Tab-separated table of C-alpha atoms in Angstrom:
chain	number	residue	atom	x	y	z
F	1	UNK	CA	-0.220	0.233	-0.162
F	2	UNK	CA	0.906	3.535	-0.884
F	3	UNK	CA	1.797	6.138	1.902
F	4	UNK	CA	-0.650	8.234	-0.125
F	5	UNK	CA	-2.783	5.896	-0.090
F	6	UNK	CA	-2.676	5.603	3.694
F	7	UNK	CA	-2.683	8.897	4.124
F	8	UNK	CA	-6.111	8.647	2.537
F	9	UNK	CA	-7.518	6.244	5.025
F	10	UNK	CA	-5.698	8.498	8.367
F	11	UNK	CA	-7.665	11.660	6.519
F	12	UNK	CA	-10.594	10.266	6.683
F	13	UNK	CA	-10.247	9.282	10.556
F	14	UNK	CA	-9.572	12.548	11.266
F	15	UNK	CA	-12.683	14.381	9.428
F	16	UNK	CA	-15.293	11.182	10.599
F	17	UNK	CA	-18.161	13.315	10.800
F	18	UNK	CA	-18.382	12.331	15.020
F	19	UNK	CA	-15.324	10.086	16.138
F	20	UNK	CA	-15.549	10.029	19.477
F	21	UNK	CA	-18.911	8.709	19.482
F	22	UNK	CA	-18.189	6.808	16.925
F	23	UNK	CA	-15.542	5.220	19.083
F	24	UNK	CA	-17.464	4.762	21.695
F	25	UNK	CA	-20.110	2.630	20.143
F	26	UNK	CA	-16.941	0.493	19.108
F	27	UNK	CA	-15.780	0.148	22.117
F	28	UNK	CA	-18.899	-1.198	23.691
F	29	UNK	CA	-19.727	-3.670	20.870
F	30	UNK	CA	-16.494	-4.980	21.795
F	31	UNK	CA	-17.006	-5.348	25.733
F	32	UNK	CA	-20.191	-6.744	24.569
F	33	UNK	CA	-18.824	-9.734	22.266
F	34	UNK	CA	-15.045	-9.679	25.290
F	35	UNK	CA	-15.787	-8.245	27.823
F	36	UNK	CA	-13.918	-4.683	29.320
F	37	UNK	CA	-10.019	-6.411	28.500
F	38	UNK	CA	-10.884	-8.260	25.554
F	39	UNK	CA	-10.273	-5.561	23.322
F	40	UNK	CA	-6.767	-2.941	22.553
F	41	UNK	CA	-7.580	0.364	22.036
F	42	UNK	CA	-6.042	-0.514	17.872
F	43	UNK	CA	-9.092	-2.402	18.116
F	44	UNK	CA	-11.915	-0.192	18.794
F	45	UNK	CA	-10.604	2.185	15.865
F	46	UNK	CA	-10.629	-0.622	13.939
F	47	UNK	CA	-13.927	-1.282	14.768
F	48	UNK	CA	-15.216	2.121	14.002
F	49	UNK	CA	-12.793	2.527	10.924
F	50	UNK	CA	-10.834	5.325	11.506
F	51	UNK	CA	-7.354	4.916	11.934
F	52	UNK	CA	-5.206	3.578	14.648
F	53	UNK	CA	-4.122	6.914	14.866
F	54	UNK	CA	-7.804	8.916	15.075
F	55	UNK	CA	-8.984	7.853	18.709
F	56	UNK	CA	-5.478	9.813	20.513
F	57	UNK	CA	-8.040	13.141	18.871
F	58	UNK	CA	-9.854	12.591	21.891
F	59	UNK	CA	-8.737	9.491	24.632
F	60	UNK	CA	-5.070	9.728	26.172
F	61	UNK	CA	-5.655	5.733	25.949
F	62	UNK	CA	-7.831	2.637	26.414
F	63	UNK	CA	-8.599	3.111	30.072
F	64	UNK	CA	-9.068	6.579	29.119
F	65	UNK	CA	-11.471	5.496	26.806
F	66	UNK	CA	-13.195	2.735	28.956
F	67	UNK	CA	-13.725	5.206	31.931
F	68	UNK	CA	-15.709	7.241	29.750
F	69	UNK	CA	-18.441	4.490	28.328
F	70	UNK	CA	-18.151	3.715	32.425
F	71	UNK	CA	-19.128	7.411	33.105
F	72	UNK	CA	-21.883	7.260	30.802
F	73	UNK	CA	-22.676	3.653	32.165
F	74	UNK	CA	-23.257	5.511	35.409
F	75	UNK	CA	-25.108	8.455	34.086
F	76	UNK	CA	-27.415	6.503	33.411
F	77	UNK	CA	-27.213	3.327	35.527
F	78	UNK	CA	-28.515	7.099	37.889
F	79	UNK	CA	-31.729	8.012	36.028
F	80	UNK	CA	-33.083	4.344	35.960
F	81	UNK	CA	-32.466	4.161	39.690
F	82	UNK	CA	-33.640	7.554	40.626
F	83	UNK	CA	-36.786	7.023	37.841
F	84	UNK	CA	-37.643	3.681	40.170
F	85	UNK	CA	-36.627	5.053	43.708
F	86	UNK	CA	-39.714	7.836	42.757
F	87	UNK	CA	-38.613	9.546	46.474
F	88	UNK	CA	-39.769	7.007	48.704
F	89	UNK	CA	-43.333	6.487	46.408
F	90	UNK	CA	-45.982	5.403	47.212
F	91	UNK	CA	-43.281	3.707	50.203
F	92	UNK	CA	-40.592	2.952	51.182
F	93	UNK	CA	-40.666	-1.109	50.523
F	94	UNK	CA	-42.588	-0.596	47.841
F	95	UNK	CA	-39.780	1.787	46.328
F	96	UNK	CA	-37.342	-0.001	47.346
F	97	UNK	CA	-38.410	-2.840	45.112
F	98	UNK	CA	-38.589	-1.027	42.751
F	99	UNK	CA	-35.458	-0.086	42.742
F	100	UNK	CA	-33.718	-3.349	43.275
F	101	UNK	CA	-35.976	-4.572	39.984
F	102	UNK	CA	-34.473	-1.302	38.319
F	103	UNK	CA	-30.568	-2.283	38.615
F	104	UNK	CA	-31.548	-6.054	37.681
F	105	UNK	CA	-32.830	-5.290	34.452
F	106	UNK	CA	-29.816	-2.466	33.964
F	107	UNK	CA	-27.244	-4.987	34.425
F	108	UNK	CA	-29.566	-7.733	31.873
F	109	UNK	CA	-30.328	-4.540	29.550
F	110	UNK	CA	-26.843	-2.911	28.997
F	111	UNK	CA	-24.016	-5.942	29.463
F	112	UNK	CA	-21.213	-3.748	27.524
F	113	UNK	CA	-21.923	-0.935	30.219
F	114	UNK	CA	-22.354	-2.984	33.514
F	115	UNK	CA	-19.043	-4.690	32.169
F	116	UNK	CA	-16.947	-1.577	31.976
F	117	UNK	CA	-18.427	-0.061	35.392
F	118	UNK	CA	-17.755	-2.627	37.796
F	119	UNK	CA	-15.566	-5.038	35.592
F	120	UNK	CA	-13.005	-2.815	33.870
F	121	UNK	CA	-10.540	-2.844	36.497
F	122	UNK	CA	-9.918	1.328	35.958
F	123	UNK	CA	-8.824	3.366	39.332
F	124	UNK	CA	-10.744	4.715	41.305
F	125	UNK	CA	-9.428	7.854	40.590
F	126	UNK	CA	-8.499	7.637	37.176
F	127	UNK	CA	-11.500	9.650	35.966
F	128	UNK	CA	-13.065	12.618	38.523
F	129	UNK	CA	-16.652	12.550	36.740
F	130	UNK	CA	-16.677	9.130	36.503
F	131	UNK	CA	-16.527	8.987	40.525
F	132	UNK	CA	-18.687	11.778	41.300
F	133	UNK	CA	-21.399	9.725	38.825
F	134	UNK	CA	-20.640	6.326	40.286
F	135	UNK	CA	-21.545	8.732	43.569
F	136	UNK	CA	-24.458	10.152	42.703
F	137	UNK	CA	-26.354	6.586	41.639
F	138	UNK	CA	-24.652	4.495	45.023
F	139	UNK	CA	-26.788	8.187	46.526
F	140	UNK	CA	-29.802	6.901	45.533
F	141	UNK	CA	-29.736	3.309	47.441
F	142	UNK	CA	-28.342	5.126	49.830
F	143	UNK	CA	-31.672	7.181	50.413
F	144	UNK	CA	-33.578	4.603	50.326
F	145	UNK	CA	-31.161	2.709	52.689
F	146	UNK	CA	-32.400	5.675	54.960
F	147	UNK	CA	-35.608	5.278	54.668
F	148	UNK	CA	-35.656	1.747	55.560
F	149	UNK	CA	-33.614	2.443	58.886
F	150	UNK	CA	-36.193	4.666	59.628
F	151	UNK	CA	-38.456	1.996	59.801
F	152	UNK	CA	-36.831	-0.005	62.769
F	153	UNK	CA	-39.545	-0.985	65.340
F	154	UNK	CA	-39.594	0.068	68.732
F	155	UNK	CA	-36.798	-1.182	70.539
F	156	UNK	CA	-34.545	-2.912	68.018
F	157	UNK	CA	-30.958	-0.420	67.377
F	158	UNK	CA	-31.297	2.019	64.099
F	159	UNK	CA	-28.741	0.139	62.088
F	160	UNK	CA	-26.418	2.415	60.103
F	161	UNK	CA	-27.871	3.663	56.630
F	162	UNK	CA	-24.351	3.084	55.471
F	163	UNK	CA	-23.661	-0.094	56.022
F	164	UNK	CA	-27.136	-0.917	55.296
F	165	UNK	CA	-26.697	0.693	51.994
F	166	UNK	CA	-24.002	-1.329	51.437
F	167	UNK	CA	-25.026	-4.691	51.997
F	168	UNK	CA	-27.989	-3.876	50.240
F	169	UNK	CA	-25.815	-3.096	47.354
F	170	UNK	CA	-23.634	-6.089	47.438
F	171	UNK	CA	-26.746	-8.592	47.276
F	172	UNK	CA	-27.782	-6.576	44.009
F	173	UNK	CA	-24.174	-7.431	42.989
F	174	UNK	CA	-23.985	-10.576	43.334
F	175	UNK	CA	-27.226	-11.471	42.201
F	176	UNK	CA	-26.618	-9.167	39.504
F	177	UNK	CA	-23.497	-10.529	38.404
F	178	UNK	CA	-24.427	-14.575	38.974
F	179	UNK	CA	-27.911	-14.496	37.050
F	180	UNK	CA	-29.020	-11.783	36.033
F	181	UNK	CA	-27.235	-10.570	32.934
F	182	UNK	CA	-27.505	-14.143	31.148
F	183	UNK	CA	-24.703	-15.495	31.473
F	184	UNK	CA	-23.993	-18.830	29.341
F	185	UNK	CA	-22.275	-20.698	31.733
F	186	UNK	CA	-24.861	-19.381	34.697
F	187	UNK	CA	-26.592	-21.986	37.263
F	188	UNK	CA	-30.476	-22.492	36.544
F	189	UNK	CA	-32.237	-21.243	39.269
F	190	UNK	CA	-35.781	-22.353	40.646
F	191	UNK	CA	-37.233	-18.414	40.750
F	192	UNK	CA	-36.424	-15.467	38.956
F	193	UNK	CA	-33.293	-13.119	39.575
F	194	UNK	CA	-35.983	-10.856	41.293
F	195	UNK	CA	-37.827	-12.796	43.188
F	196	UNK	CA	-34.301	-14.199	44.531
F	197	UNK	CA	-32.921	-10.504	45.457
F	198	UNK	CA	-36.072	-9.725	47.190
F	199	UNK	CA	-35.662	-13.038	49.483
F	200	UNK	CA	-32.020	-12.435	50.385
F	201	UNK	CA	-32.805	-8.903	51.634
F	202	UNK	CA	-36.851	-9.775	53.275
F	203	UNK	CA	-34.040	-12.269	55.486
F	204	UNK	CA	-31.386	-9.747	55.960
F	205	UNK	CA	-33.763	-7.181	57.427
F	206	UNK	CA	-35.642	-9.639	59.863
F	207	UNK	CA	-31.917	-10.165	60.564
F	208	UNK	CA	-31.690	-6.492	62.311
F	209	UNK	CA	-35.040	-7.640	63.462
F	210	UNK	CA	-37.575	-5.536	61.285
F	211	UNK	CA	-41.045	-7.390	60.988
F	212	UNK	CA	-42.162	-9.450	58.776
F	213	UNK	CA	-45.002	-6.521	57.687
F	214	UNK	CA	-42.480	-3.813	56.928
F	215	UNK	CA	-45.055	-1.272	55.015
F	216	UNK	CA	-47.168	-1.859	58.394
F	217	UNK	CA	-44.545	-0.818	60.824
F	218	UNK	CA	-43.944	2.167	58.823
F	219	UNK	CA	-47.133	3.831	59.111
F	220	UNK	CA	-46.208	4.688	62.656
F	221	UNK	CA	-42.791	6.295	62.083
F	222	UNK	CA	-41.854	9.657	61.499
F	223	UNK	CA	-40.923	10.971	58.120
F	224	UNK	CA	-37.265	10.844	57.893
F	225	UNK	CA	-34.709	13.106	56.992
F	226	UNK	CA	-33.484	13.295	53.417
F	227	UNK	CA	-29.555	13.410	53.183
F	228	UNK	CA	-27.793	16.446	52.530
F	229	UNK	CA	-25.842	14.519	49.629
F	230	UNK	CA	-25.146	11.009	48.113
F	231	UNK	CA	-23.044	10.085	51.204
F	232	UNK	CA	-25.250	11.799	53.493
F	233	UNK	CA	-24.492	14.421	56.366
F	234	UNK	CA	-24.546	12.505	59.246
F	235	UNK	CA	-21.977	9.348	60.297
F	236	UNK	CA	-24.284	6.458	60.176
């Protein structure tokens, strides 16, 4: 191939109508096919139909490309969880159950984003915007945990909301990773992933001393004070 033909190919990459978006979509497709560790920066360029040098106009390296995908995933995740939570309406338990179902649905319907968000092995501080997006998404689970903690019946010590949020997030992530993403090698369940998560959370809350009929317990509780930010302002 002559130098001039190679130059024309590079120019086509340089003048790509929306190179950054094309690279993000190409990388998402590769993540869905091979996982977040299964492709190179050059693979993303090839899939986007541009020269190997073209991606460097928008991304420093493959990690920066992955972090942009993970950030977008967390931003969409936040929207989905927030819509499901709906500020705890019509009651805390119903809204919380919707959040759990939305969590599993996102993992199932957006496996490439989910992999980039949780399985890419990116350093925590690689992208401040990514870190902030993750905090905002987790903040919705934290808000739900605040409301759940407020349902603790008389005589039962109110559990730390952050502890509850981390425990519930771990359960949700475990069920999503093992059973809610359609992995070919998964173990068959006699129940849906949603039912499994609901049962896990119910057993967890019972272990903390919550009554079985939590909706009745909620009617006796004063409205909780919402946290000031994603992680709240109280040392709970």
